[in-house]
Coordinates of C-alpha atoms and ligand atoms in Angstrom, one line a residue:
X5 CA 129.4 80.5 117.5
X6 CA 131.7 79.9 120.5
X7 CA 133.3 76.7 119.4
X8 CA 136.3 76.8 116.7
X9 CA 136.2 76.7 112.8
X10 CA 135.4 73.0 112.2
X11 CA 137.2 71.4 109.1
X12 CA 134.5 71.8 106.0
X13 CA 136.2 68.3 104.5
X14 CA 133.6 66.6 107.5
X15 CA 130.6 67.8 105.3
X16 CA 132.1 67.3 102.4
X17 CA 132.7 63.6 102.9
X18 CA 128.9 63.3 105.0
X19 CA 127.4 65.2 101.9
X20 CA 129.2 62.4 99.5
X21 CA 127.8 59.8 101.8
X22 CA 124.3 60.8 101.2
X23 CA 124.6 61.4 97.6
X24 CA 125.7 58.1 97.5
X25 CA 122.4 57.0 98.4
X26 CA 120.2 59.1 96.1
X27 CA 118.0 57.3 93.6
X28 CA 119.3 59.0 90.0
X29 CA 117.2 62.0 89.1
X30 CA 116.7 62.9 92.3
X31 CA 117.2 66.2 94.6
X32 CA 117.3 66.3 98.7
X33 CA 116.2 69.2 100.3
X34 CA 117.3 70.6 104.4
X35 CA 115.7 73.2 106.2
X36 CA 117.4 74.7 109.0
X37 CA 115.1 75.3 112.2
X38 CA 112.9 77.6 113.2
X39 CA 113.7 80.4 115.8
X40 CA 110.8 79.8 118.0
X41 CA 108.7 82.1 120.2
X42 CA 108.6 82.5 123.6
X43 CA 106.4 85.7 123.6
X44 CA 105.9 89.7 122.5
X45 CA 109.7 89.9 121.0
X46 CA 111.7 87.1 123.0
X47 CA 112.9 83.5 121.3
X48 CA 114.6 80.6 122.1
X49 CA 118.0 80.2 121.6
X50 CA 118.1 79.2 117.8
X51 CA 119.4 75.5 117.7
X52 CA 120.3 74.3 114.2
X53 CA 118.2 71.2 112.8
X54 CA 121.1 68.8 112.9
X55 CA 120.6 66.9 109.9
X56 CA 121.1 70.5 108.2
X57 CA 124.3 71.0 110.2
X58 CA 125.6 67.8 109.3
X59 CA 125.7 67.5 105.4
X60 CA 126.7 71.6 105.8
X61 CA 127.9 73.0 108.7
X62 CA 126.0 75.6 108.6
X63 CA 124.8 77.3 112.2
X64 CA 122.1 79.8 110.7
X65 CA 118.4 79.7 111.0
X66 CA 117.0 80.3 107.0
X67 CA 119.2 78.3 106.0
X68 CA 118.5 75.5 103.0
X69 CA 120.5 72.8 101.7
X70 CA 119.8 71.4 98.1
X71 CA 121.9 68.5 97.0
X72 CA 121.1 67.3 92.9
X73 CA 124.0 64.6 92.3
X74 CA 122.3 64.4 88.7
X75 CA 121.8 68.5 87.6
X76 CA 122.6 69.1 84.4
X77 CA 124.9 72.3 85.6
X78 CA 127.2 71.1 87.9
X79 CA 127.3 74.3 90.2
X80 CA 123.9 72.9 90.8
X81 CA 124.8 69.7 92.3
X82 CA 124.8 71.0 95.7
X83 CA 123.8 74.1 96.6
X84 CA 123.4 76.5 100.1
X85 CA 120.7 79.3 100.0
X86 CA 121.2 81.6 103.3
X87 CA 119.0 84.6 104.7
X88 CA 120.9 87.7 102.7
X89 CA 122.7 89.8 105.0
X90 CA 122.9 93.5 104.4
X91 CA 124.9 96.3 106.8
X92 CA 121.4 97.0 108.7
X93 CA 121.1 93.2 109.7
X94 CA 125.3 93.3 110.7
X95 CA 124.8 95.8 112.8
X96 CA 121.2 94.9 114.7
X97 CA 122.1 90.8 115.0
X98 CA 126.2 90.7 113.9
X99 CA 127.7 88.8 111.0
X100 CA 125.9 86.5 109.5
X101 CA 127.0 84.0 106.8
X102 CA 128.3 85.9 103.4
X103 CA 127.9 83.8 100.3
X104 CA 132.3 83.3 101.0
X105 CA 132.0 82.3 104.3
X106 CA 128.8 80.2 103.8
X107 CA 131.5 78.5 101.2
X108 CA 134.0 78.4 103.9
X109 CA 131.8 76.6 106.5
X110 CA 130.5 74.1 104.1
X111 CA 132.8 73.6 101.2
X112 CA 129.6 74.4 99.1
X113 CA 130.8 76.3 96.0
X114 CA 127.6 77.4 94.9
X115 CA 126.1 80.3 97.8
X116 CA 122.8 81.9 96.9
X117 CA 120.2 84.1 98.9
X118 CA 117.0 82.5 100.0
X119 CA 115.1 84.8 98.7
X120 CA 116.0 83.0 95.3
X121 CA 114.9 79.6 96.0
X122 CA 111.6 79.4 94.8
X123 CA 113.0 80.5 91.3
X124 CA 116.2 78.4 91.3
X125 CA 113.9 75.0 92.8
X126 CA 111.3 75.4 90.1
X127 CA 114.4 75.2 87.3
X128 CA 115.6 72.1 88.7
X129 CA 112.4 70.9 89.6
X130 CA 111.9 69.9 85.8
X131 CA 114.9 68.3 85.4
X132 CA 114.2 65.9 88.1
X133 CA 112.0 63.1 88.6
X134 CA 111.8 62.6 93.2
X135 CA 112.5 64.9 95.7
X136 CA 113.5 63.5 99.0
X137 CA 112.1 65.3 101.6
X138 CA 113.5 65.2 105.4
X139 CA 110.9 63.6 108.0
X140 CA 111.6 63.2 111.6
X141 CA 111.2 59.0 112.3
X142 CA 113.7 59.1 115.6
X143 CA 112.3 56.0 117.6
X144 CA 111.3 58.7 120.2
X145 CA 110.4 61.9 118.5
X146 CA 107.3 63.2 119.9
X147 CA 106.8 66.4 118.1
X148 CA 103.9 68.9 117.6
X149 CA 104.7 71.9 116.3
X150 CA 105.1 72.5 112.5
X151 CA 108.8 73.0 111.9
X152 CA 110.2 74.8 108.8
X153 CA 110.9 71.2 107.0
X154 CA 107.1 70.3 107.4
X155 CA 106.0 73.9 106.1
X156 CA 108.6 73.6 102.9
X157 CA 107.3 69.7 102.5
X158 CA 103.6 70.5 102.5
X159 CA 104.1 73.6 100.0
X160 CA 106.4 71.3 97.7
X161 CA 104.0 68.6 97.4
X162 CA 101.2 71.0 96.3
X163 CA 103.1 73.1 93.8
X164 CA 104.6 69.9 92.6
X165 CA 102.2 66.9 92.9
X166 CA 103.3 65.3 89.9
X167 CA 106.8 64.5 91.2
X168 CA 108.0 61.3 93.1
X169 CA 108.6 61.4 97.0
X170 CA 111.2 59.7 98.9
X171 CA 112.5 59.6 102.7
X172 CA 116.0 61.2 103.2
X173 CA 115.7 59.7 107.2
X174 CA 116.3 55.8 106.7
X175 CA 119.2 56.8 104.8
X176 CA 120.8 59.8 107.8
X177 CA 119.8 57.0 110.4
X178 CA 122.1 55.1 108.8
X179 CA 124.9 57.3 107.9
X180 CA 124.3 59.9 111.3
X181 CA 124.9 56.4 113.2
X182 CA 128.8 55.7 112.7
X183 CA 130.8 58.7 113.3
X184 CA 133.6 60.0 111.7
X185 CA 136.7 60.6 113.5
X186 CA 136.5 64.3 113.1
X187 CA 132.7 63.4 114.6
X188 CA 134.5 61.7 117.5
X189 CA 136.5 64.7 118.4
X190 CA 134.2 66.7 118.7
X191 CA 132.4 64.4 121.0
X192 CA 135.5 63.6 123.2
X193 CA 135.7 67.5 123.6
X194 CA 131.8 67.7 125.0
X195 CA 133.2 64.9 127.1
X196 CA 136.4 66.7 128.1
X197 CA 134.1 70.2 129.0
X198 CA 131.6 68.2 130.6
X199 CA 134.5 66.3 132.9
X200 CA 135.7 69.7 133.4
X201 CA 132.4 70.4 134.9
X202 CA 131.9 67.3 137.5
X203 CA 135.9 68.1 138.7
X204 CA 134.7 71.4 139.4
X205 CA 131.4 70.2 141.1
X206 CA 133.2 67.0 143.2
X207 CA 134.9 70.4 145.1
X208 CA 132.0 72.5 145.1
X209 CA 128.9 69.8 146.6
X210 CA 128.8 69.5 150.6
X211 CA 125.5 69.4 152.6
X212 CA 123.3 71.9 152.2
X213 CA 124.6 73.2 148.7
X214 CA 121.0 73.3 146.4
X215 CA 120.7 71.3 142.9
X216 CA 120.6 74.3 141.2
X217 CA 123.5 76.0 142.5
X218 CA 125.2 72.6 141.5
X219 CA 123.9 73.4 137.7
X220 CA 125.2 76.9 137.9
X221 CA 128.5 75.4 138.7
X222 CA 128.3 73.1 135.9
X223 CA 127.1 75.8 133.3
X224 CA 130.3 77.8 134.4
X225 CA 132.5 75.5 133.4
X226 CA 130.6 74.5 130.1
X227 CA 130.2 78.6 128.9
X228 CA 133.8 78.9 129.6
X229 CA 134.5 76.3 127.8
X230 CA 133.3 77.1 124.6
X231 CA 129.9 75.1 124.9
X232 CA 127.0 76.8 124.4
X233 CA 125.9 75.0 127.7
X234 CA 124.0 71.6 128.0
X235 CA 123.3 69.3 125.8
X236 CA 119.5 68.1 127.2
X237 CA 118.6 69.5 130.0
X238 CA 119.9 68.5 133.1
X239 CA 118.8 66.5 135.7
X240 CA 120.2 67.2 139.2
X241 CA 118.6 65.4 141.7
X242 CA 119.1 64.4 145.5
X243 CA 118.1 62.0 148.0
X244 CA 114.4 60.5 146.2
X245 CA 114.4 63.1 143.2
X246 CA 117.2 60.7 141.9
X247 CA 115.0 57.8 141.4
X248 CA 112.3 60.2 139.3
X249 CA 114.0 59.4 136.1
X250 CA 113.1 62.7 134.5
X251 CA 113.7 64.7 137.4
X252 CA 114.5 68.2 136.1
X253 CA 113.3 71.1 138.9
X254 CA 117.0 70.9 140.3
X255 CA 115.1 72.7 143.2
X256 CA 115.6 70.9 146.1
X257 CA 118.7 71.3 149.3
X258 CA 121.2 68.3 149.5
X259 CA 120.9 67.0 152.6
X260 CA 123.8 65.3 154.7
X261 CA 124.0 61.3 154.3
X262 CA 121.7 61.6 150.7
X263 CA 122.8 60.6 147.3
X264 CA 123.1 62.8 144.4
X265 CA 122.7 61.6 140.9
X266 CA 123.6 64.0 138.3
X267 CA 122.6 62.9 134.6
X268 CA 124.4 66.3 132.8
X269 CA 126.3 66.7 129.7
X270 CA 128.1 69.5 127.7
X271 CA 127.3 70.2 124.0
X272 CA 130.2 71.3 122.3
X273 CA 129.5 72.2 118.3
X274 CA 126.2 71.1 118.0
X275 CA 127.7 67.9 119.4
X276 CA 126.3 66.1 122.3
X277 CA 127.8 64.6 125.7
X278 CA 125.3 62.0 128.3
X279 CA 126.6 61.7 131.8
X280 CA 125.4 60.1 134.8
X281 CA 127.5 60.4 138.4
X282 CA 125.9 60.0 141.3
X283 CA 128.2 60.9 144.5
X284 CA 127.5 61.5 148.2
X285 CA 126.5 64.5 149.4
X286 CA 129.2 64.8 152.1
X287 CA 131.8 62.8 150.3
X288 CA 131.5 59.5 151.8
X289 CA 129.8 56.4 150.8
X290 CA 127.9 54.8 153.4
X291 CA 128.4 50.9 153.5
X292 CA 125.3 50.4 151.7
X293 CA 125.1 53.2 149.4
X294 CA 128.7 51.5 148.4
X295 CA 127.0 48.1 147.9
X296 CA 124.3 49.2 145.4
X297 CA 127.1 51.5 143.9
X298 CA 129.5 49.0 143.1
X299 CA 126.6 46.8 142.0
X300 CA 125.6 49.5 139.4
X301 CA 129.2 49.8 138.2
X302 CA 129.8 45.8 138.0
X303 CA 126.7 46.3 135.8
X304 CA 128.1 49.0 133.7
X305 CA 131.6 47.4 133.4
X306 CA 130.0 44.3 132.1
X307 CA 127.8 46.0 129.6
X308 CA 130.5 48.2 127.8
X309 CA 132.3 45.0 126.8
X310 CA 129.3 43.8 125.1
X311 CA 129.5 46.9 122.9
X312 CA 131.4 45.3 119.9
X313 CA 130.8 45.0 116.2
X314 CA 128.2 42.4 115.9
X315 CA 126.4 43.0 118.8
X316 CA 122.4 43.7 118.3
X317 CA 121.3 46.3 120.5
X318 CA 117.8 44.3 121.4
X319 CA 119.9 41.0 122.5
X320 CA 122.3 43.4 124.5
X321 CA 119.6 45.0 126.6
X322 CA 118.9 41.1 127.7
X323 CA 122.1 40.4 128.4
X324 CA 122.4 43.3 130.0
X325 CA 119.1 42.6 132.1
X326 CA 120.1 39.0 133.3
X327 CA 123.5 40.7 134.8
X328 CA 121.5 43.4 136.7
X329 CA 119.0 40.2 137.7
X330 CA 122.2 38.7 139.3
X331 CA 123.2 41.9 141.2
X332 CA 119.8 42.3 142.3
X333 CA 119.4 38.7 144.0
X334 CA 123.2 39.8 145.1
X335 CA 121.5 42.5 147.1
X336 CA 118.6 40.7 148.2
X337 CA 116.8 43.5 146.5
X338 CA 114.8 40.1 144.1
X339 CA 114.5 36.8 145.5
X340 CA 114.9 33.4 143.2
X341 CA 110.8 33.6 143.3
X342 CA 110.7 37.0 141.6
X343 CA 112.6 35.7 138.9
X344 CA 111.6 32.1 138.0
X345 CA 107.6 33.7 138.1
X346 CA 108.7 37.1 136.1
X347 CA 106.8 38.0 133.1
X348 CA 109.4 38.1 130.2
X349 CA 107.5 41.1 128.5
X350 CA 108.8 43.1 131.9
X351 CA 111.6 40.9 133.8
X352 CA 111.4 41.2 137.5
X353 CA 114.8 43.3 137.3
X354 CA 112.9 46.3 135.9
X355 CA 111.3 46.9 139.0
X356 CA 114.5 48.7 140.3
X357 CA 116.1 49.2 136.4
X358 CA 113.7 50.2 134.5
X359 CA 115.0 52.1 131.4
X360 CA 117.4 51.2 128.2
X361 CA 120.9 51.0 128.9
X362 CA 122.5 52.2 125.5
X363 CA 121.9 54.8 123.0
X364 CA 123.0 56.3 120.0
X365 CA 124.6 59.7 121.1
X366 CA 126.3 62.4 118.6
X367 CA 124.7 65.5 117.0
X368 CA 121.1 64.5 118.9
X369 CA 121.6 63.1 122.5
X370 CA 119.6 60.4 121.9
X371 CA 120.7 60.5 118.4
X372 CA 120.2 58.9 115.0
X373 CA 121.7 55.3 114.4
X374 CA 120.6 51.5 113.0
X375 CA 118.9 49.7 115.9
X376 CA 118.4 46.4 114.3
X377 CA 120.9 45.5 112.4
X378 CA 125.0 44.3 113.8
X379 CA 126.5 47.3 115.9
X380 CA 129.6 48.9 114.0
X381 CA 133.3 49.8 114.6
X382 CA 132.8 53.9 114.8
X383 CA 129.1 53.9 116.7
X384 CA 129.2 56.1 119.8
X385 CA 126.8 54.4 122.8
X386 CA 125.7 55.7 126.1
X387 CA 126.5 52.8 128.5
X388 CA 124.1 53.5 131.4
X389 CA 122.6 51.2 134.0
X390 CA 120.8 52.2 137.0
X391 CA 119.2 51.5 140.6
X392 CA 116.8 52.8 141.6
X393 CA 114.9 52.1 145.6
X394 CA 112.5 55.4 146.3
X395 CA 111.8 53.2 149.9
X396 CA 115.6 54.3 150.2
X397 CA 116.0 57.9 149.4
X398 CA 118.5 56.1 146.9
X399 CA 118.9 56.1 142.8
X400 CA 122.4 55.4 141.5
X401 CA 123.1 55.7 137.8
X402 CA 126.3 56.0 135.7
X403 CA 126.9 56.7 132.7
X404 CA 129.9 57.6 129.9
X405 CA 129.7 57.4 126.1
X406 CA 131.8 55.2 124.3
X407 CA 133.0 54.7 120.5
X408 CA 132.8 50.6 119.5
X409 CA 136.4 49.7 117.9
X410 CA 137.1 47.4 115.1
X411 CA 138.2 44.7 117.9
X412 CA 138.3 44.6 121.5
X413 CA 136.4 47.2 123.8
X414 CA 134.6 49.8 123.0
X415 CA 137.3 54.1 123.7
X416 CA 135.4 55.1 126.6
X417 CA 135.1 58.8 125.9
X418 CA 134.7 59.4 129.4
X419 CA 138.0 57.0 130.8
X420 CA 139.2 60.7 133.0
X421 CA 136.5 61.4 134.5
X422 CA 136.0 60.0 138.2
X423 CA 134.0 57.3 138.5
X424 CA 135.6 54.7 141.1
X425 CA 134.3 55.2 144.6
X426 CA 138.1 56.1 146.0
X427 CA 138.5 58.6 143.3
X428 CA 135.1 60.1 144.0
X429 CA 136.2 60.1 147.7
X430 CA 139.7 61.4 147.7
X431 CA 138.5 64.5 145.2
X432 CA 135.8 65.4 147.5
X433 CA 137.8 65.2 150.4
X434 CA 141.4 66.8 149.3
Ligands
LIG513 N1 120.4 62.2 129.5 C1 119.5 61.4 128.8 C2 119.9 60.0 128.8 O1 120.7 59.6 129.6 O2 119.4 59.3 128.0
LIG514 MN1 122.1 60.8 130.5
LIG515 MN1 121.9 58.6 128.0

């Protein structure tokens, strides 16, 4: 791992928070991920399944995490089975977690090999009733291949068919959702790499500079930085490729007198940053690429006050939408026509802003957290709108990530990092 030791009292306290929520009798199982193929011998860079990482801390593929609040032993209350490492497997792929150090990462007392599950399950199997078993039910998962949960979920129900089953995800939605403050660190440090990045790339962008060389710059500063590099991948785009929302070929020259939106953000232990800037190519703002600009950041400013315990995320995306409708008739872009005939299923202002403006962000980018219910103190929210006009070669989006407080406005994570158009304009031009 590049990132420092993080304090094991943060899965401590997440484990206690989901143990909380157990029904009595009942054991929770985590897989870690898969390492997936690419091909003959190569993978992907293994990426922990979060919900694994945080009720443990663990950062291992083979990796499972058994929590049984009720087990008659207590050593078998929670327990961590890792892959067991031998002097063959230390030398070939490095260290890998010891039953000591798996303790050390987790605060899990009880460390066995995986290669003893099956026995140790089936033990406390009969001593409990319901198993809850981890399902993916993100808002936007979209997922096809069979991952190590599903595989361990499908054998457990067939060698165990007599047992209750319950869902562990309502219950990480909820907890996942408001952040510790050892949770917000860690953010505000993918926040402070990825700022790190942008400084470096407000010196480095002039015409004729390519998108990608722009995301080598980035991942420069990230590596160095002790991120393992972005968090989702990133989308540079100039000119038009800023208004194709999921733009991601970064292939393209930046042209004098263009835009460039850059939606990038560092992942810094497992934890995610979102950013959007979008700056001018040569380091000046045109009049008009000022005007929709500063429309965008009214828009933004606006919104991020709204991000206070109480709010409901659906009634805040409408507010949201009827200040974006004002900026728009601001900049002639919609007419008083467009919006007394709009449809209310898609208001005319989607027509230029057509995406959400907040998210959940933390472990996942777009990360676990209660949609429908009051926003609370300690939730951490994108805050992103956006204008988008292909007819102009133009989109402009910004975004930082912000932590709701008790009262008052939301700790913008992002406060350093330039966003005014002087600041963006004296950096590129010192
Ligand atoms: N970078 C993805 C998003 O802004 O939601
Ligand atoms: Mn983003
Ligand atoms: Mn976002």
């Amino acid at each position: 791992m590049k990132y420092h030791p993080i304090d094991p009292a943060l899965f401590v306290k997440n484990r206690a928070k989901f143990t909380a929520k157990m029904k009595p009798g009942s054991i929770a199982v985590f897989n870690s991920n898969d390492i997936y193929p690419i091909g003959a011998d190569s993978t992907m860079p293994f990426e922990q399944a979060r919900d694994l990482f945080y009720l443990s801390g663990a950062d291992q593929e083979e990796t499972i995490l058994l929590l049984f609040p009720d087990a008659i032993e207590p050593k078998h209350r929670e327990i961590l089975f890792v892959r067991e490492t031998n002097e063959h497997i230390a030398i070939w792929e490095g260290a890998k977690l010891t039953k000591e150090k798996g303790y050390e990462v987790s605060g899990i007392k009880t460390v066995y090999w995986l290669k003893d599950f099956e026995k140790i399950f089936f033990g406390l199997m009969t001593e409990a009733d319901t198993v809850y078993f981890n399902t993916n039910e993100h808002y936007r998962q979209s997922v096809e291949t069979q991952t190590r949960e599903d595989r361990f979920i499908k054998w457990c129900k067939e060698k165990f068919p007599a047992h209750k089953w319950e869902k562990s995800n309502p219950i990480l939605q909820n907890i996942r959702g408001t952040k510790e403050p050892r949770e917000i660190a860690l953010i505000g440090q993918a926040c402070k790499i990825t700022g790190k990045g942008f400084r470096r790339v407000l010196e480095f962008v002039k015409p004729g500079v390519w998108e990608y060389e722009i995301e080598a710059e980035y991942m420069h500063e990230f590596l160095r930085n002790r991120s393992r590099g972005f968090a989702y991948t990133p989308i540079v785009g100039s000119g038009f490729s800023a208004c194709v929302l999921h733009y991601i070929e970064n292939n393209q020259q930046c042209k004098d007198g263009d835009m460039l939106l850059m939606d990038v953000g560092a992942e810094y232990a497992n934890y995610a940053s979102d950013m959007t800037r979008t700056i001018p190519v040569n380091g000046r703002f045109t009049a008009r690429q000022k005007e929709v600009y500063s429309a965008v950041l009214r828009v933004k400013k606006e919104a991020t006050k709204m991000l206070v315990p109480g709010t409901l995320w659906g009634e805040y995306h409408q507010e949201v939408g009827k200040i974006m409708t004002s900026e728009l008739l601001g900049l002639g872009l919609l007419d008083k026509a467009d919006v007394q005939n709009e449809n209310p299923d898609w208001p005319a202002y989607k027509k230029y802003f057509m995406h959400g403006t907040s998210h959940h962000m933390g472990l996942d980018t777009h990360d676990y957290g209660p949609l429908k219910t009051p926003m609370q103190a300690n939730m951490v929210f994108t805050v992103e709108p956006g204008i988008y006009l292909p007819g102009e070669n133009m989109g402009i989006r910004l975004e930082d990530d912000v932590v709701i407080q008790e009262q008052g406005e939301p700790l913008n994570l992002m406060q350093d990092i330039p966003l005014e158009i002087e600041e963006i304009e004296e950096y590129m031009n010192k």
